[in-house]
Coordinates of C-alpha atoms and ligand atoms in Angstrom, one line a residue:
M6 CA 0.0 0.0 0.0
R7 CA 0.9 3.7 -0.4
V8 CA 1.3 5.5 2.8
L9 CA 1.7 9.3 3.5
L10 CA 3.4 10.2 6.6
I11 CA 3.0 13.7 7.9
G12 CA 5.8 15.4 10.0
S13 CA 9.5 16.0 10.0
G14 CA 11.0 15.2 13.4
G15 CA 12.7 12.2 15.1
R16 CA 9.4 10.7 15.9
E17 CA 8.4 10.8 12.2
H18 CA 11.8 9.3 11.1
A19 CA 11.1 6.4 13.6
L20 CA 7.5 6.1 12.3
G21 CA 8.7 6.0 8.7
W22 CA 11.5 3.5 9.5
A23 CA 8.8 1.3 11.1
L24 CA 6.4 1.7 8.1
H25 CA 9.3 1.2 5.6
R26 CA 10.2 -2.1 7.2
S27 CA 6.5 -3.4 7.0
S28 CA 5.8 -5.7 4.1
S29 CA 2.5 -4.3 3.5
V30 CA 4.0 -0.9 2.6
T31 CA 5.2 -0.6 -1.0
T32 CA 5.6 3.3 -1.0
L33 CA 6.3 5.7 1.7
V34 CA 5.9 9.4 1.1
S35 CA 6.6 12.0 3.7
A36 CA 5.5 15.6 4.1
P37 CA 7.7 17.5 4.6
G38 CA 10.0 14.7 6.0
N39 CA 13.7 15.2 6.7
P40 CA 16.9 14.0 5.3
G41 CA 16.6 10.7 7.2
L42 CA 13.2 10.1 5.8
S43 CA 14.4 11.0 2.2
A44 CA 16.4 7.8 2.2
L45 CA 13.2 5.9 2.6
G46 CA 11.0 7.6 0.1
E47 CA 10.0 10.8 -1.6
C48 CA 9.5 13.9 0.6
L49 CA 7.0 16.5 -0.5
P50 CA 7.8 20.1 0.4
I51 CA 4.6 20.8 2.4
T52 CA 4.9 21.8 6.1
V53 CA 2.4 20.4 8.7
D54 CA 0.6 23.9 9.0
Q55 CA -0.4 23.7 5.4
S56 CA -3.7 21.8 5.9
E57 CA -5.1 22.5 2.5
A58 CA -1.9 21.4 0.6
L59 CA -1.6 18.3 2.9
F60 CA -5.2 17.4 2.1
E61 CA -4.7 17.8 -1.7
A62 CA -1.4 15.8 -1.6
A63 CA -3.2 13.1 0.2
R64 CA -6.1 13.0 -2.3
S65 CA -4.3 13.4 -5.5
G66 CA -1.6 10.9 -4.4
N67 CA -3.9 7.9 -4.1
F68 CA -2.8 7.0 -0.7
D69 CA -4.3 4.0 1.2
L70 CA -3.3 5.3 4.5
V71 CA -2.2 8.7 6.1
V72 CA -0.3 8.6 9.3
V73 CA -0.2 12.0 11.1
G74 CA 2.7 12.5 13.3
P75 CA 2.3 15.9 15.1
E76 CA -0.7 17.4 17.0
V77 CA -1.2 20.7 15.0
P78 CA -2.9 19.1 11.8
L79 CA -4.9 16.9 14.1
V80 CA -6.2 19.7 16.2
E81 CA -7.0 21.7 13.0
G82 CA -9.1 18.8 11.8
L83 CA -7.0 17.3 9.0
A84 CA -8.1 13.7 10.0
D85 CA -11.8 14.8 9.7
R86 CA -11.4 16.0 6.2
L87 CA -9.4 13.0 5.0
R88 CA -12.0 10.7 6.4
D89 CA -14.7 12.6 4.9
A90 CA -12.9 12.0 1.5
G91 CA -12.8 8.4 2.2
I92 CA -9.0 8.3 3.0
P93 CA -8.1 6.1 6.0
V94 CA -6.1 8.0 8.5
F95 CA -4.2 7.1 11.7
G96 CA -4.9 10.0 14.1
P97 CA -8.1 11.4 15.8
G98 CA -10.5 14.0 14.4
S99 CA -10.5 17.5 15.8
D100 CA -13.1 16.4 18.5
G101 CA -10.8 13.8 20.0
A102 CA -7.8 16.1 19.5
Q103 CA -9.2 18.5 22.0
L104 CA -7.6 16.2 24.6
E105 CA -4.4 17.9 23.8
G106 CA -5.5 21.1 22.0
S107 CA -7.4 22.4 25.1
K108 CA -6.2 21.4 28.6
A109 CA -9.2 23.2 30.0
W110 CA -11.3 20.8 27.9
A111 CA -9.3 17.9 29.0
K112 CA -9.7 18.8 32.7
E113 CA -13.4 19.0 32.3
F114 CA -13.5 15.7 30.4
M115 CA -11.5 14.1 33.4
T116 CA -14.0 15.5 35.8
R117 CA -17.0 14.2 33.8
H118 CA -15.6 10.7 33.7
K119 CA -14.0 10.7 37.2
I120 CA -10.5 10.1 35.9
P121 CA -7.7 10.8 38.6
T122 CA -5.8 14.0 37.8
A123 CA -4.5 16.9 39.8
A124 CA -7.0 19.3 41.3
S125 CA -7.2 22.4 39.1
R126 CA -9.1 25.6 38.2
T127 CA -9.3 27.2 34.8
V128 CA -8.9 31.1 34.5
T129 CA -9.2 33.5 31.8
S130 CA -7.7 36.7 33.2
L131 CA -4.6 37.7 35.2
E132 CA -6.9 39.1 37.9
E133 CA -8.9 35.8 38.3
A134 CA -5.7 34.0 38.3
T135 CA -3.8 35.9 41.0
R136 CA -6.8 35.8 43.3
E137 CA -6.0 33.4 46.2
L138 CA -2.9 32.2 44.3
R139 CA -0.6 29.9 46.3
A140 CA 2.6 28.2 45.5
P141 CA 3.8 25.6 44.6
I142 CA 1.4 25.6 41.6
V143 CA 1.6 24.5 38.1
V144 CA 0.7 27.1 35.4
K145 CA -0.5 25.6 32.0
A146 CA -1.3 27.5 28.9
S147 CA -4.6 25.8 27.9
G148 CA -3.8 25.6 24.0
L149 CA -1.0 24.2 22.1
A150 CA 2.3 25.8 22.9
A151 CA 4.9 23.4 21.3
G152 CA 5.7 21.9 24.8
K153 CA 6.6 25.2 26.2
G154 CA 3.3 26.1 28.0
V155 CA 3.8 24.5 31.3
T156 CA 5.7 26.2 34.3
V157 CA 6.0 24.2 37.7
A158 CA 6.2 27.2 40.0
E159 CA 7.8 26.7 43.3
S160 CA 7.2 30.3 44.4
L161 CA 4.5 32.9 43.9
E162 CA 6.8 35.1 42.0
E163 CA 7.5 32.4 39.4
A164 CA 3.8 31.6 39.2
E165 CA 3.0 35.4 38.6
A166 CA 5.8 35.6 36.0
A167 CA 4.3 32.6 34.2
L168 CA 0.7 34.2 34.3
E169 CA 2.1 37.5 33.1
A170 CA 3.7 35.8 30.2
C171 CA 0.4 34.3 29.2
F172 CA -2.0 37.2 29.8
E173 CA 0.3 40.3 29.4
N174 CA 3.1 39.4 27.2
D175 CA 1.1 37.3 25.0
R176 CA 3.8 34.6 24.8
F177 CA 1.5 31.9 23.5
G178 CA -1.1 34.0 21.7
D179 CA -4.6 32.7 22.2
S180 CA -3.2 29.4 23.5
G181 CA -2.3 31.3 26.8
H182 CA -5.4 33.4 27.2
T183 CA -7.2 30.4 29.1
V184 CA -4.9 29.0 31.8
V185 CA -5.1 25.8 34.0
L186 CA -3.8 26.3 37.4
E187 CA -3.0 22.9 38.9
E188 CA -1.9 21.4 42.1
K189 CA 1.7 20.1 41.9
L190 CA 1.9 16.4 42.1
T191 CA 4.8 14.4 43.1
G192 CA 6.0 10.8 41.9
E193 CA 7.6 9.2 38.9
E194 CA 6.4 10.3 35.6
V195 CA 5.6 7.7 32.9
S196 CA 4.4 7.7 29.3
L197 CA 1.9 5.2 28.2
F198 CA 1.0 4.8 24.5
V199 CA -2.6 3.5 23.8
I200 CA -3.6 2.6 20.4
T201 CA -7.3 2.4 19.8
D202 CA -9.7 2.4 16.9
G203 CA -12.5 3.8 19.0
K204 CA -13.7 0.2 20.0
Q205 CA -10.7 -2.0 21.0
Y206 CA -7.5 -0.8 22.4
A207 CA -4.0 -2.0 23.3
C208 CA -1.1 -0.5 25.3
L209 CA 2.4 -0.3 23.9
P210 CA 5.4 -0.8 26.2
S211 CA 5.8 2.1 28.7
S212 CA 8.5 4.6 28.4
Q213 CA 10.0 7.4 30.4
D214 CA 11.2 10.7 28.9
H215 CA 13.9 13.1 30.3
K216 CA 12.6 16.6 29.9
R217 CA 15.4 18.6 31.6
A218 CA 18.3 19.8 29.6
F219 CA 21.1 18.6 32.0
D220 CA 22.2 15.4 33.8
G221 CA 20.4 14.8 37.2
D222 CA 17.2 16.4 35.8
E223 CA 18.7 19.9 36.1
G224 CA 18.2 23.0 34.0
P225 CA 15.4 24.1 31.9
N226 CA 12.6 21.9 30.3
T227 CA 13.3 20.7 26.8
G228 CA 11.2 18.9 24.1
G229 CA 13.0 15.8 25.6
M230 CA 16.7 14.8 25.8
G231 CA 16.1 11.0 25.8
A232 CA 13.9 8.2 26.8
Y233 CA 14.0 4.5 27.6
S234 CA 11.5 1.7 27.4
P235 CA 10.0 -0.1 29.2
A236 CA 9.8 2.0 32.4
P237 CA 10.2 -0.4 35.4
C238 CA 8.1 1.9 37.6
L239 CA 5.0 0.8 35.7
S240 CA 4.9 -2.7 37.0
A241 CA 2.3 -5.2 35.7
V242 CA 0.2 -4.5 38.7
M243 CA 0.4 -0.8 38.3
L244 CA -0.4 -1.1 34.6
E245 CA -3.5 -3.1 35.4
R246 CA -4.6 -0.3 37.8
V247 CA -3.9 2.4 35.2
E248 CA -5.9 0.7 32.6
E249 CA -8.9 0.2 35.0
E250 CA -8.8 3.7 36.6
I251 CA -7.6 5.7 33.7
V252 CA -7.4 4.1 30.1
Q253 CA -10.8 2.4 30.0
P254 CA -12.6 5.5 31.7
T255 CA -10.9 7.8 29.1
L256 CA -11.8 5.5 26.1
N257 CA -15.4 4.9 27.4
G258 CA -15.6 8.7 28.0
L259 CA -14.8 9.5 24.5
S260 CA -17.2 6.9 23.1
K261 CA -20.0 8.1 25.4
E262 CA -19.4 11.6 24.1
G263 CA -19.8 10.4 20.5
I264 CA -16.1 10.9 19.7
D265 CA -14.8 8.2 17.3
Y266 CA -11.1 8.1 18.4
R267 CA -8.8 6.3 16.0
G268 CA -5.1 6.6 16.4
L269 CA -2.7 7.1 19.4
L270 CA -3.6 8.2 22.8
Y271 CA -0.5 9.3 24.8
V272 CA -1.3 9.1 28.5
G273 CA 1.2 11.2 30.5
L274 CA 1.1 9.8 34.2
M275 CA 2.4 10.6 37.5
L276 CA 2.7 7.6 39.8
T277 CA 1.8 9.6 43.1
P278 CA 1.6 8.3 46.6
E279 CA -2.3 8.3 46.2
G280 CA -2.2 6.4 43.0
P281 CA -1.7 7.0 39.3
K282 CA -2.9 10.4 38.0
V283 CA -3.1 12.0 34.5
I284 CA -0.6 14.9 33.9
E285 CA -1.6 15.4 30.4
Y286 CA -3.1 13.7 27.2
N287 CA -1.5 13.9 23.9
V288 CA -3.3 12.7 20.8
R289 CA -0.1 11.6 18.9
F290 CA 3.0 9.6 19.5
G291 CA 5.5 11.0 22.1
D292 CA 8.8 12.5 21.0
P293 CA 11.4 11.0 21.8
E294 CA 9.7 8.0 23.4
T295 CA 8.5 6.7 20.1
Q296 CA 12.1 6.3 18.9
A297 CA 12.6 3.9 21.8
V298 CA 9.3 2.2 21.9
L299 CA 8.6 1.3 18.1
P300 CA 11.9 -0.7 17.7
S301 CA 11.0 -2.9 20.5
I302 CA 8.1 -4.5 18.7
E303 CA 8.6 -6.5 15.6
Q304 CA 5.4 -5.6 13.7
D305 CA 3.9 -4.8 10.4
W306 CA 3.1 -1.3 11.5
G307 CA 1.6 -0.4 8.1
L308 CA -1.2 -3.1 8.6
L309 CA -1.7 -2.3 12.3
F310 CA -2.2 1.4 11.6
L311 CA -4.5 0.7 8.7
S312 CA -6.6 -1.5 10.9
I313 CA -6.9 1.3 13.5
A314 CA -7.8 3.8 10.7
K315 CA -10.4 1.5 9.5
A316 CA -11.9 0.7 12.9
A317 CA -11.0 -2.9 12.4
F318 CA -8.2 -3.3 15.0
N319 CA -7.9 -6.7 16.7
P320 CA -5.7 -6.3 19.7
S321 CA -4.4 -9.8 19.4
D322 CA -2.6 -8.5 16.2
L323 CA -0.3 -6.5 18.2
K324 CA 2.9 -8.5 18.9
A325 CA 4.4 -8.8 22.3
P326 CA 7.5 -6.6 22.6
S327 CA 11.0 -8.3 22.4
A328 CA 12.7 -9.0 25.6
G329 CA 15.2 -6.4 26.8
A330 CA 15.3 -2.7 26.8
S331 CA 15.5 0.2 24.4
V332 CA 17.1 3.6 24.8
C333 CA 17.0 6.9 22.8
I334 CA 19.4 9.5 23.4
V335 CA 19.2 13.0 22.0
A336 CA 22.3 14.7 20.4
A337 CA 21.5 18.4 20.8
T338 CA 23.3 21.8 19.8
E339 CA 25.4 23.4 22.4
N340 CA 22.9 26.1 23.7
Y341 CA 19.7 24.1 23.2
P342 CA 17.0 24.8 24.4
E343 CA 17.9 28.6 24.6
S344 CA 18.9 28.6 20.9
S345 CA 19.7 26.2 18.2
D346 CA 22.8 26.4 16.0
K347 CA 21.8 25.8 12.4
G348 CA 24.2 24.9 9.5
L349 CA 26.8 22.9 11.4
V350 CA 28.3 19.8 9.6
I351 CA 27.3 16.6 10.9
E352 CA 29.6 13.6 10.5
G353 CA 29.7 9.9 11.5
I354 CA 26.2 8.7 11.1
E355 CA 27.2 5.6 9.1
E356 CA 30.0 4.7 11.6
A357 CA 27.4 5.1 14.4
E358 CA 24.9 2.8 12.5
A359 CA 27.6 0.2 12.0
T360 CA 27.8 -0.3 15.7
G361 CA 24.3 -1.7 15.7
A362 CA 22.4 1.4 16.7
L363 CA 19.6 3.2 14.8
V364 CA 20.1 6.8 14.2
F365 CA 17.0 9.0 13.6
H366 CA 17.1 12.5 12.2
A367 CA 15.3 15.0 14.3
G368 CA 16.7 18.4 13.3
T369 CA 18.9 18.1 10.2
A370 CA 19.0 19.4 6.7
M371 CA 20.9 19.0 3.5
K372 CA 23.0 22.1 2.6
H373 CA 25.3 22.1 -0.5
G374 CA 25.4 18.4 -0.4
E375 CA 26.2 18.2 3.2
L376 CA 24.2 17.1 6.2
V377 CA 23.9 19.9 8.7
T378 CA 22.1 20.9 11.9
A379 CA 18.7 22.4 11.5
G380 CA 17.3 22.5 15.0
G381 CA 18.1 22.2 18.7
R382 CA 17.5 18.5 18.8
V383 CA 19.6 17.1 16.0
L384 CA 19.8 13.3 16.1
N385 CA 18.3 10.5 18.1
V386 CA 20.6 7.6 18.7
V387 CA 18.7 4.3 19.6
G388 CA 20.2 1.2 21.1
R389 CA 18.6 -2.1 22.1
G390 CA 19.9 -4.7 24.5
A391 CA 19.0 -7.5 26.8
T392 CA 19.1 -5.1 29.7
L393 CA 18.8 -1.4 30.0
K394 CA 22.6 -1.3 30.7
E395 CA 23.3 -3.0 27.4
A396 CA 21.0 -0.8 25.5
L397 CA 22.7 2.3 27.0
D398 CA 26.2 0.9 26.0
V399 CA 25.0 0.4 22.4
S400 CA 23.4 4.0 22.3
Y401 CA 26.5 5.7 23.9
T402 CA 29.1 3.8 21.8
A403 CA 27.2 4.9 18.8
L404 CA 26.9 8.4 19.9
D405 CA 30.8 8.6 20.3
R406 CA 30.9 8.1 16.5
V407 CA 28.7 11.1 15.7
R408 CA 30.1 14.7 15.5
F409 CA 29.1 18.2 15.0
S410 CA 30.5 21.3 16.6
G411 CA 29.1 21.8 20.1
M412 CA 27.2 18.5 20.3
R413 CA 25.8 17.9 23.7
F414 CA 23.9 14.9 25.1
R415 CA 22.8 13.8 28.7
K416 CA 25.0 11.1 30.0
D417 CA 22.6 9.8 32.6
I418 CA 19.5 8.5 30.4
G419 CA 17.7 5.8 32.4
F420 CA 19.3 6.7 35.7
R421 CA 16.0 6.2 37.7
A422 CA 15.5 2.7 36.3
L423 CA 19.2 1.8 36.9
S424 CA 19.2 2.8 40.7
Ligands
LIG526 P1 3.7 19.1 29.5 O1 4.2 20.3 28.8 O2 2.2 19.2 29.8 O3 4.3 17.8 29.1 O4 4.3 19.1 31.0 C1 5.6 19.4 31.2 C2 6.1 18.8 32.4 O5 5.5 19.6 33.5 C3 5.6 17.4 32.8 O6 6.3 16.4 32.1 C4 5.7 17.4 34.1 O7 7.1 16.9 34.6 C5 5.3 18.8 34.7 N1 4.1 18.8 35.2 C6 3.0 19.0 34.4 N2 1.9 18.9 35.3 C7 2.4 18.7 36.6 C8 1.8 18.7 37.9 N3 0.5 18.9 38.0 N4 2.6 18.4 38.9 C9 3.9 18.2 38.7 N5 4.5 18.4 37.6 C10 3.7 18.7 36.5
LIG527 N1 7.8 13.5 25.2 C1 6.8 14.4 25.5 C2 6.0 14.7 24.3 O1 6.0 14.1 23.3 O2 5.0 15.5 24.5

C-alpha cells in the first residue's frame, strides 16, 4: 500500500522507519519529511501547518493510509477532512484532539468521567488567576504551545511571571489566554501509549522521557533529551490499575461523548503516593519516546495502523515486545533549548549505525550536499539490548561516533531505572 506520513522530526523518522520495514508498505511518502526520511521515500515540500496542501497531496496521491505525526494538523481537523474524503487516517479527528488542544477541555473531560488527575481551576484573566494564588502551583497555557506552555512554579513570583507571560506578554497567543492552574503532583512520571480504533485498544510498552536539559534532571525543560522503554516503575500490577482507573474510563468517556477516536492516545502519568494520575493527554506519539518504543516490537506497523484507521483493530494482532530494553539519546546543539545552531556539519552517522544502533534524524537538513544541523535536537541515537545497561552501552558507543560542533547529550539517560 501507499502511505503518506506527515511530519518532520525524530518521531516521524522512527515512524517512517517502522512503516518502511512493513511488508505491507510498498511506497512511503513524507510531508515534509527530513534527510533521514528522504532515504526511505519521496519527501513533499509541504509543512505541517499547510492543511489545504496536505489534504490535496493525500487525495491526489492515491494513498491507502495517512499517518499523522504531530498534533497541530489533528487539532486543525485534517483527519476529519481526510476521513470525509474516504481516505483512511491514523490520528483522531478534531473532537478527540481537544484532549491535547485544550487542557481546559481535557480537565473538564476528566472531571466528567471521574479520571484521577491533579486538582485544578481554569482562569481567563490575570486578575482571576492571581486571586488566592498559592505556591507551589503548576501554570499551564490551555492551548497548544509546542511543549513550552507549562511552568511548575515553586514560588508565587514564578507563578506570577508565568501568568504575566500568558496574559500580558501574549507569549503563547490565544493558547495562553485560558490557563489551567493545577496542584503540583509528586512521583515518577511515565508515558503510556494506547492505540485504539474507538472500539478496541492495546497498550504499547511504557517509557520514560527526560525533559530537563542537563544531567540529574537539572536545567530548563526541553522537548525531551532522551527516553527509555520499558519503564520499570510501571509494574504489571500498576499497569492493570492504570488501565482500569484511567485508560478504560478515558476511552469509554470518548465513546459516550460520541467521539470516534482512531489513533494513538498518549497518557502522561504521574505515579503519586495516592495512585496514578493523569498529567496530560497527547493525541499523537510522544517524542522522543516513540524512537525507543517502536523498535522494541517486530510488527507490520503499516497493517496495524491501517486496521486502526479502518476501525477494524484486533488487539491480538499487536505482537508482544521483544525481551530487553530500548534507549533513545538525543544529540542536541550546544545552547539548546535557549537557541539552536543551524548549519553545522554533521559527521559519523554511518559509523554510528555500523555499531548496531539506529540513528534517527530530528533536526537536520541538506545544504550544498552536506548534512547539517537544522534544529536544537539534531539526532536520536537508539540502542537495544538484553538489559537497560546493554541498551545504554549500544547507544552511547554509537553516539561517540557522531560529531558536530558543540554537540551535547545527557550522560544519565535511564538513571532512575538503573538505581
Ligand atoms: P507538559 O508540557 O504538559 O508535558 O508538561 C511538562 C512537564 O511539567 C511534565 O512532564 C511534568 O514534569 C510537569 N508537570 C505538568 N503538570 C504537573 C503537575 N500537576 N505536577 C507536577 N508536575 C507537572
Ligand atoms: N515526550 C513528550 C511529548 O511528546 O510530549
